[in-house]
Amino acid sequence: MQLEGRVALITGAGEGIGRAAAKLLAKEGAKIGALGRHTEDLQEVVDEIEGEGGQATVLCADISKPEEMEAAVEQLVSAYGRIDFVFANAGVNGVWAPIEEIEPDEWQQTIGINLSGTFFTIKYAVPHLKKQGGAIVITSSVNGTRIFSNTGATAYSSTKAAQVAMGKMLALELAPSKVRVNIICPGAIETEIDENTEKRNLDKVKMPVEFPKTHQPLTRGPGTAEQVARLVLFLVSDASDHITGTEMWIDGAESLLKG
C-alpha cells in the first residue's frame, strides 16, 4: 500500500469525486479525514472505509467558514497526529445566469465556497504539511481554464480560474518545505454537482453552437468519479514526486472540442 502511514484531508468527501478519492486513498493505506457538511453522508463513507479495514474519521464543517475549517484540521491532527495530503475538492456550481441577473449574494456565495473555501482548507492544513512535506491537490474545472463557452457560468468559472492561479502561487511558495501543489480540471463527470446548479435565462446569452452528440470524444460519455480519484492518487503519491504547480485536464478531450 503506497500511502501507508500517511493522513489525507479530503473535502467534499460525502459524494462524487471526494467520496471516490477517500475510498481509493484509504485502500492504498492512508488514514482519511472525510470532511463535508452532512454527517450522514460522511458517516457512510467512513463506514465503507472501515468495513474494508481502513481508518477514517468524520469532519463536519463548512469550508467557507474559517473557524470551522481550523477546528476540523485540529480534530484530524488530534485523531491521527499529522497531515500529509490535502484534497481541496469541495465546491458548488452555483447560479448560472446572464451577468445582470446574478445577484451580489449569489456571486459572493460561489466565491465564498469555491475560492475562499479552498484558501481556508489549505491555510489551516499547511503548518502540518510543512512538518514532513506532502501534497495538495485542488479540484478546478475545464470551465474557466480551457472552456469559456458555458455562457452564464461567470461566477463559477472565475473561481475555477482563480484556483489554478492559487495552486501555481502556492507550488512555488511551498516548494522549499517539500509540499507539492497541483490542480485537476475535470470535465463532465458523473457526480451530484449539477444538483447544486441553478440556471436562469441562459437562452438570452447562449451562443448557438451545435456540438456532436458526445462532448467527450475519447470516452463517448461522461467520465467517472473513480477515474478522477486515480489521478488524485497519482498526484499525492511518490510516483509524481517531481510534479508541482501543474494543472491536469481529465475530460476525454471535451475541452479541446468545446473551448
Tab-separated table of C-alpha atoms in Angstrom:
chain	number	residue	atom	x	y	z
A	1	MET	CA	0.000	0.000	0.000
A	2	GLN	CA	1.791	3.083	-1.271
A	3	LEU	CA	0.207	5.568	1.174
A	4	GLU	CA	0.550	3.515	4.354
A	5	GLY	CA	1.078	5.638	7.454
A	6	ARG	CA	0.004	8.857	5.730
A	7	VAL	CA	-3.015	11.037	6.550
A	8	ALA	CA	-5.257	12.737	3.996
A	9	LEU	CA	-7.748	15.578	4.453
A	10	ILE	CA	-10.445	15.356	1.773
A	11	THR	CA	-13.169	17.992	1.432
A	12	GLY	CA	-16.454	17.217	-0.237
A	13	ALA	CA	-15.865	13.623	0.827
A	14	GLY	CA	-19.520	12.708	1.185
A	15	GLU	CA	-20.222	12.325	-2.514
A	16	GLY	CA	-18.863	12.188	-6.038
A	17	ILE	CA	-15.163	12.734	-6.626
A	18	GLY	CA	-14.387	13.314	-2.947
A	19	ARG	CA	-16.049	10.073	-1.916
A	20	ALA	CA	-14.242	8.078	-4.624
A	21	ALA	CA	-10.902	9.632	-3.668
A	22	ALA	CA	-11.428	8.935	0.028
A	23	LYS	CA	-12.107	5.263	-0.652
A	24	LEU	CA	-9.192	4.844	-3.064
A	25	LEU	CA	-6.630	6.605	-0.876
A	26	ALA	CA	-7.813	4.577	2.105
A	27	LYS	CA	-7.412	1.393	0.084
A	28	GLU	CA	-3.799	2.439	-0.504
A	29	GLY	CA	-3.224	2.793	3.237
A	30	ALA	CA	-3.977	6.455	4.010
A	31	LYS	CA	-5.958	7.450	7.075
A	32	ILE	CA	-8.785	9.715	5.893
A	33	GLY	CA	-10.298	12.864	7.319
A	34	ALA	CA	-13.611	12.918	5.440
A	35	LEU	CA	-14.872	16.495	5.537
A	36	GLY	CA	-18.224	17.865	4.465
A	37	ARG	CA	-21.421	19.493	5.691
A	38	HIS	CA	-23.648	16.425	6.017
A	39	THR	CA	-22.718	13.981	8.758
A	40	GLU	CA	-24.903	11.182	7.410
A	41	ASP	CA	-23.154	11.104	4.012
A	42	LEU	CA	-19.721	11.291	5.616
A	43	GLN	CA	-20.518	8.506	8.052
A	44	GLU	CA	-21.484	6.244	5.156
A	45	VAL	CA	-18.073	6.827	3.587
A	46	VAL	CA	-16.263	6.239	6.860
A	47	ASP	CA	-18.240	3.043	7.463
A	48	GLU	CA	-17.347	1.767	3.983
A	49	ILE	CA	-13.662	2.511	4.535
A	50	GLU	CA	-13.596	0.901	7.968
A	51	GLY	CA	-15.538	-2.080	6.623
A	52	GLU	CA	-12.646	-2.714	4.253
A	53	GLY	CA	-10.052	-2.480	7.001
A	54	GLY	CA	-9.130	1.197	6.604
A	55	GLN	CA	-9.185	4.128	9.003
A	56	ALA	CA	-11.258	7.291	8.613
A	57	THR	CA	-12.950	9.947	10.693
A	58	VAL	CA	-15.884	12.283	10.072
A	59	LEU	CA	-15.085	16.002	9.959
A	60	CYS	CA	-18.291	18.027	9.748
A	61	ALA	CA	-17.541	21.586	8.619
A	62	ASP	CA	-18.476	24.295	6.129
A	63	ILE	CA	-15.367	25.094	4.076
A	64	SER	CA	-16.481	28.719	3.656
A	65	LYS	CA	-16.242	29.310	7.432
A	66	PRO	CA	-12.643	29.697	8.630
A	67	GLU	CA	-13.333	28.893	12.257
A	68	GLU	CA	-14.956	25.580	11.286
A	69	MET	CA	-12.075	24.649	8.990
A	70	GLU	CA	-9.474	25.472	11.604
A	71	ALA	CA	-11.306	23.293	14.131
A	72	ALA	CA	-11.684	20.431	11.635
A	73	VAL	CA	-7.965	20.422	10.849
A	74	GLU	CA	-7.122	20.308	14.543
A	75	GLN	CA	-9.616	17.477	15.020
A	76	LEU	CA	-7.873	15.467	12.294
A	77	VAL	CA	-4.420	16.088	13.753
A	78	SER	CA	-5.677	15.085	17.195
A	79	ALA	CA	-7.007	11.847	15.726
A	80	TYR	CA	-4.010	10.811	13.630
A	81	GLY	CA	-1.109	13.064	14.634
A	82	ARG	CA	-0.292	14.533	11.217
A	83	ILE	CA	-1.496	15.595	7.776
A	84	ASP	CA	0.351	14.541	4.629
A	85	PHE	CA	-2.161	15.196	1.860
A	86	VAL	CA	-4.920	17.703	1.209
A	87	PHE	CA	-7.509	17.183	-1.494
A	88	ALA	CA	-9.300	20.557	-1.686
A	89	ASN	CA	-12.229	19.241	-3.648
A	90	ALA	CA	-15.472	20.684	-2.247
A	91	GLY	CA	-17.341	23.208	-4.373
A	92	VAL	CA	-20.613	24.236	-5.981
A	93	ASN	CA	-21.702	25.251	-9.465
A	94	GLY	CA	-23.873	27.997	-8.003
A	95	VAL	CA	-26.042	30.226	-10.195
A	96	TRP	CA	-25.545	30.315	-13.949
A	97	ALA	CA	-27.312	33.323	-15.449
A	98	PRO	CA	-26.693	36.475	-17.515
A	99	ILE	CA	-24.392	38.791	-15.579
A	100	GLU	CA	-27.056	41.413	-14.944
A	101	GLU	CA	-29.264	38.761	-13.351
A	102	ILE	CA	-26.673	37.320	-10.954
A	103	GLU	CA	-27.398	38.816	-7.553
A	104	PRO	CA	-24.463	40.041	-5.429
A	105	ASP	CA	-25.220	37.493	-2.701
A	106	GLU	CA	-25.244	34.682	-5.288
A	107	TRP	CA	-21.848	35.818	-6.555
A	108	GLN	CA	-20.468	36.010	-3.014
A	109	GLN	CA	-21.778	32.562	-2.120
A	110	THR	CA	-19.991	30.924	-5.064
A	111	ILE	CA	-16.787	32.827	-4.335
A	112	GLY	CA	-17.063	32.020	-0.633
A	113	ILE	CA	-17.376	28.271	-1.132
A	114	ASN	CA	-15.184	27.620	-4.158
A	115	LEU	CA	-12.373	30.121	-3.691
A	116	SER	CA	-12.340	31.177	-0.037
A	117	GLY	CA	-13.135	27.587	0.934
A	118	THR	CA	-10.081	26.356	-0.949
A	119	PHE	CA	-7.983	29.030	0.736
A	120	PHE	CA	-9.197	28.130	4.246
A	121	THR	CA	-8.708	24.407	3.607
A	122	ILE	CA	-5.094	24.885	2.590
A	123	LYS	CA	-4.264	27.684	5.043
A	124	TYR	CA	-5.026	25.672	8.156
A	125	ALA	CA	-3.501	22.434	6.877
A	126	VAL	CA	-0.209	23.879	5.612
A	127	PRO	CA	1.544	24.183	9.007
A	128	HIS	CA	1.080	20.435	9.450
A	129	LEU	CA	2.145	19.594	5.892
A	130	LYS	CA	5.331	21.586	6.334
A	131	LYS	CA	6.471	19.357	9.199
A	132	GLN	CA	7.323	16.478	6.880
A	133	GLY	CA	6.349	17.578	3.377
A	134	GLY	CA	3.349	16.392	1.437
A	135	ALA	CA	0.997	17.124	-1.424
A	136	ILE	CA	-2.027	19.276	-2.134
A	137	VAL	CA	-4.482	18.670	-4.980
A	138	ILE	CA	-7.094	21.302	-5.865
A	139	THR	CA	-10.213	20.498	-7.875
A	140	SER	CA	-10.687	23.203	-10.509
A	141	SER	CA	-12.591	22.597	-13.761
A	142	VAL	CA	-12.399	22.752	-17.530
A	143	ASN	CA	-14.609	25.837	-17.145
A	144	GLY	CA	-12.553	28.974	-16.732
A	145	THR	CA	-9.352	27.173	-17.737
A	146	ARG	CA	-9.999	25.794	-21.223
A	147	ILE	CA	-13.734	26.208	-21.774
A	148	PHE	CA	-15.302	29.655	-21.949
A	149	SER	CA	-18.397	28.798	-23.980
A	150	ASN	CA	-20.588	27.849	-20.991
A	151	THR	CA	-22.191	31.266	-21.060
A	152	GLY	CA	-23.643	32.389	-17.751
A	153	ALA	CA	-21.149	30.466	-15.599
A	154	THR	CA	-19.290	33.677	-14.787
A	155	ALA	CA	-19.025	33.242	-11.029
A	156	TYR	CA	-18.179	29.546	-11.202
A	157	SER	CA	-15.591	29.921	-13.980
A	158	SER	CA	-13.945	32.844	-12.199
A	159	THR	CA	-13.420	30.748	-9.087
A	160	LYS	CA	-12.047	27.856	-11.110
A	161	ALA	CA	-9.534	30.088	-12.916
A	162	ALA	CA	-8.515	31.615	-9.583
A	163	GLN	CA	-7.920	28.168	-8.095
A	164	VAL	CA	-5.350	27.474	-10.804
A	165	ALA	CA	-3.564	30.744	-10.001
A	166	MET	CA	-3.655	29.940	-6.292
A	167	GLY	CA	-2.210	26.493	-6.917
A	168	LYS	CA	0.670	27.826	-9.001
A	169	MET	CA	1.486	30.540	-6.467
A	170	LEU	CA	1.480	28.073	-3.595
A	171	ALA	CA	3.505	25.500	-5.522
A	172	LEU	CA	6.430	27.905	-5.581
A	173	GLU	CA	5.881	29.201	-2.059
A	174	LEU	CA	5.704	25.734	-0.518
A	175	ALA	CA	8.391	24.017	-2.608
A	176	PRO	CA	11.166	24.678	-0.051
A	177	SER	CA	9.041	22.805	2.503
A	178	LYS	CA	8.694	19.836	0.122
A	179	VAL	CA	4.974	20.410	-0.272
A	180	ARG	CA	3.749	19.887	-3.829
A	181	VAL	CA	0.616	21.603	-5.186
A	182	ASN	CA	-1.217	20.534	-8.325
A	183	ILE	CA	-4.605	21.261	-9.838
A	184	ILE	CA	-7.013	18.904	-11.577
A	185	CYS	CA	-9.534	20.171	-14.134
A	186	PRO	CA	-12.329	17.632	-14.664
A	187	GLY	CA	-14.824	17.856	-17.499
A	188	ALA	CA	-18.266	16.292	-17.333
A	189	ILE	CA	-18.135	13.688	-14.568
A	190	GLU	CA	-20.966	11.556	-13.236
A	191	THR	CA	-21.436	13.301	-9.870
A	192	GLU	CA	-24.161	15.126	-7.949
A	193	ILE	CA	-22.748	18.646	-8.521
A	194	ASP	CA	-25.467	19.529	-11.035
A	195	GLU	CA	-27.931	19.356	-8.147
A	196	ASN	CA	-26.212	22.489	-6.789
A	197	THR	CA	-26.664	24.391	-10.055
A	198	GLU	CA	-29.334	26.996	-10.696
A	199	LYS	CA	-29.593	28.017	-14.356
A	200	ARG	CA	-31.674	31.069	-15.242
A	201	ASN	CA	-32.491	32.598	-18.635
A	202	LEU	CA	-29.358	31.283	-20.336
A	203	ASP	CA	-31.141	31.278	-23.696
A	204	LYS	CA	-30.663	35.073	-23.693
A	205	VAL	CA	-26.886	34.816	-23.841
A	206	LYS	CA	-26.122	31.313	-25.088
A	207	MET	CA	-24.239	31.152	-28.390
A	208	PRO	CA	-25.976	28.930	-30.994
A	209	VAL	CA	-23.283	26.276	-31.357
A	210	GLU	CA	-24.053	22.675	-32.291
A	211	PHE	CA	-21.687	20.029	-30.951
A	212	PRO	CA	-21.645	16.293	-31.699
A	213	LYS	CA	-23.908	14.131	-29.560
A	214	THR	CA	-20.960	13.231	-27.344
A	215	HIS	CA	-18.995	16.092	-25.820
A	216	GLN	CA	-16.187	13.766	-24.779
A	217	PRO	CA	-14.589	12.295	-27.894
A	218	LEU	CA	-12.383	9.815	-26.021
A	219	THR	CA	-14.998	8.111	-23.864
A	220	ARG	CA	-18.278	8.812	-25.693
A	221	GLY	CA	-19.834	9.908	-22.421
A	222	PRO	CA	-19.149	11.483	-19.008
A	223	GLY	CA	-16.157	10.372	-17.009
A	224	THR	CA	-16.470	8.728	-13.610
A	225	ALA	CA	-15.511	9.855	-10.138
A	226	GLU	CA	-13.268	6.786	-9.888
A	227	GLN	CA	-11.253	7.917	-12.923
A	228	VAL	CA	-10.638	11.279	-11.262
A	229	ALA	CA	-9.753	9.558	-7.988
A	230	ARG	CA	-6.986	7.630	-9.766
A	231	LEU	CA	-5.483	10.943	-10.910
A	232	VAL	CA	-5.636	12.268	-7.340
A	233	LEU	CA	-3.862	9.129	-6.104
A	234	PHE	CA	-1.102	9.649	-8.654
A	235	LEU	CA	-0.641	13.293	-7.671
A	236	VAL	CA	-0.324	12.627	-3.945
A	237	SER	CA	1.840	9.519	-4.355
A	238	ASP	CA	5.595	9.365	-4.718
A	239	ALA	CA	5.069	8.480	-8.396
A	240	SER	CA	4.578	12.223	-9.026
A	241	ASP	CA	7.301	13.483	-6.687
A	242	HIS	CA	8.764	15.861	-9.310
A	243	ILE	CA	5.421	17.359	-10.380
A	244	THR	CA	4.173	20.611	-8.844
A	245	GLY	CA	2.442	23.787	-9.995
A	246	THR	CA	0.755	21.895	-12.803
A	247	GLU	CA	-2.860	21.736	-13.913
A	248	MET	CA	-4.099	18.491	-15.446
A	249	TRP	CA	-7.272	18.192	-17.501
A	250	ILE	CA	-9.243	14.975	-17.179
A	251	ASP	CA	-12.103	15.328	-19.625
A	252	GLY	CA	-11.812	12.887	-22.526
A	253	ALA	CA	-10.804	15.821	-24.804
A	254	GLU	CA	-14.069	17.663	-24.099
A	255	SER	CA	-12.313	20.975	-23.514
A	256	LEU	CA	-10.409	20.705	-26.788
A	257	LEU	CA	-13.739	20.343	-28.591
A	258	LYS	CA	-15.747	22.957	-26.739
A	259	GLY	CA	-13.173	25.554	-25.709
